[in-house]
Short mmCIF file of C-alpha atoms in Angstrom, two decimals:
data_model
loop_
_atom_site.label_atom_id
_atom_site.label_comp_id
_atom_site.label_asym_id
_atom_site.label_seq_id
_atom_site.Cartn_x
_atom_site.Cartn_y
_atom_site.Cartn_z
CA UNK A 523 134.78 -86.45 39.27
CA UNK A 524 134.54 -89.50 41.81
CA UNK A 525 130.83 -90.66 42.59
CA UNK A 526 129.92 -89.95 45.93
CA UNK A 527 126.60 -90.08 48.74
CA UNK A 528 125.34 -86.33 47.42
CA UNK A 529 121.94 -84.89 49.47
CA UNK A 530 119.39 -81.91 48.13
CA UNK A 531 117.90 -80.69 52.41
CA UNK A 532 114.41 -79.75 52.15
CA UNK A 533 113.46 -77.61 55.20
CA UNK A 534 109.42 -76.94 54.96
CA UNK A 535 108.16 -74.40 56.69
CA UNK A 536 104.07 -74.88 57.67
CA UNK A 537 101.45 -72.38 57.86
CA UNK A 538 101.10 -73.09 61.83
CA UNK A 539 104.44 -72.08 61.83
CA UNK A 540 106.32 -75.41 62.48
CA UNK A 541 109.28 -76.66 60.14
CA UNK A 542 110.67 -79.92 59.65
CA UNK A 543 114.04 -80.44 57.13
CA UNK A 544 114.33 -83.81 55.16
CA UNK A 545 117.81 -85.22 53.62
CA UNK A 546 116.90 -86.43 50.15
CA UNK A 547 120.53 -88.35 49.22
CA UNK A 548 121.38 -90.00 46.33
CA UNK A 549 124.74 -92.24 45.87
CA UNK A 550 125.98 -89.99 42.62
CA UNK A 551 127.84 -87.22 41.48
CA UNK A 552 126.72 -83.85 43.46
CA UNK A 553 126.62 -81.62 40.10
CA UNK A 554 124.55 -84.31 38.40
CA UNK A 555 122.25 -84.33 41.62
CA UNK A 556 122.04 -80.79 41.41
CA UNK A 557 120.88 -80.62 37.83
CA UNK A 558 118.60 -83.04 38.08
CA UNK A 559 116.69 -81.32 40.91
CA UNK A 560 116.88 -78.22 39.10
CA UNK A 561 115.16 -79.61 36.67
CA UNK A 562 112.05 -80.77 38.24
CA UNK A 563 111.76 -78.21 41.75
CA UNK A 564 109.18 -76.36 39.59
CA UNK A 565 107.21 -79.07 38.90
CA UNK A 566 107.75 -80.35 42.85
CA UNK A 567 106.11 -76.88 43.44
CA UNK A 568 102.93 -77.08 41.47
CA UNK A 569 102.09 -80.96 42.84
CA UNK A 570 99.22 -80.88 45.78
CA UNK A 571 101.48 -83.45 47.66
CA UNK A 572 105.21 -84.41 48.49
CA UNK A 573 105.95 -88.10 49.63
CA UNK A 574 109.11 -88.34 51.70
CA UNK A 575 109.99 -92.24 51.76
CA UNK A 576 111.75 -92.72 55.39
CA UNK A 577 113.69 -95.51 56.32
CA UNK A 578 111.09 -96.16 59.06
CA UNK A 579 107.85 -94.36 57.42
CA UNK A 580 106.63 -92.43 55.38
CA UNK A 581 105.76 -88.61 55.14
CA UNK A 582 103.25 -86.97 52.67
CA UNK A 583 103.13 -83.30 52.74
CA UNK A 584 99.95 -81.37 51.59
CA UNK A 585 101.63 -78.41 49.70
CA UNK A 586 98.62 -76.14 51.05
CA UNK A 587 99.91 -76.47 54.28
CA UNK A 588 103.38 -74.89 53.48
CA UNK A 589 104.47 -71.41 53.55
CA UNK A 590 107.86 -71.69 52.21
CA UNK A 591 109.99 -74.18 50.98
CA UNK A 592 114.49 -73.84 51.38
CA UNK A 593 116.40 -75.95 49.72
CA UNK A 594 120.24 -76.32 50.61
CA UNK A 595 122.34 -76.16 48.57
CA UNK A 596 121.74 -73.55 46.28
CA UNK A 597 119.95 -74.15 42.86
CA UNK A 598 121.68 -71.58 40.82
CA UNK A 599 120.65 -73.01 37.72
CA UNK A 600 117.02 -71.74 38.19
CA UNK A 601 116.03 -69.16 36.01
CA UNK A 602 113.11 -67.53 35.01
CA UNK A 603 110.70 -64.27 35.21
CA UNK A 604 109.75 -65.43 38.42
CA UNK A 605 113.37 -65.95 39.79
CA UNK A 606 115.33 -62.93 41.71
CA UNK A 607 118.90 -63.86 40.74
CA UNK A 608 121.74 -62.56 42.67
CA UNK A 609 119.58 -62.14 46.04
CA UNK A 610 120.82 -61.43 49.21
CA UNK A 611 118.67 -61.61 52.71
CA UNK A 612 119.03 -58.64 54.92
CA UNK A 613 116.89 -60.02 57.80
CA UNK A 614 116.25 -62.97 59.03
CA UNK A 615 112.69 -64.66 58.96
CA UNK A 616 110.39 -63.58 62.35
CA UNK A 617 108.27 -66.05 63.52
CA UNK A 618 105.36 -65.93 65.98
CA UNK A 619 104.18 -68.72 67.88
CA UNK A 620 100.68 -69.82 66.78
CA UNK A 621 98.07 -69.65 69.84
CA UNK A 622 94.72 -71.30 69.69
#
């Protein structure tokens, strides 16, 4: 397989109910990429804080702040007790707006 610019998309969804997505890329082979991640998104999901290095800054996430976490593509290697394989989504997500 020819090496190529592969990308994991993090879209993170806040308690206040505002989202922001984030291109992680990596100049490799996709499958590779995908392993890898797979490999460490548990341990992504237990740290109190994501850093996101920008080209022109940097973001750090407080994981207490987050709601839910997507991740596209699809990590099918993910197993577990905790993981529903073979889900599908029959709704889509509501979302209020958050008044003060």
């Amino acid at each position: 397989m020819q090496s190529q610019s592969s990308y994991t998309q993090l879209t993170v969804y806040y308690l206040n109910g505002q989202s922001e997505s984030f291109m992680v890329y990596d100049p490799v082979d996709a499958e590779r990429v995908q392993q890898e991640f797979q490999q460490v998104v548990r341990r992504l999901l237990d740290r109190p804080w994501w850093v996101f290095h920008l080209s022109d800054q940097t973001v750090c996430i407080h994981i207490a702040n987050v709601a839910k976490v997507e991740v596209k593509p699809p990590l099918p290697r993910l197993h577990g007790e905790d993981v529903f394989e073979n889900a599908e989504r029959v709704t889509a997500l509501n979302r209020t707006t958050h008044r003060e």
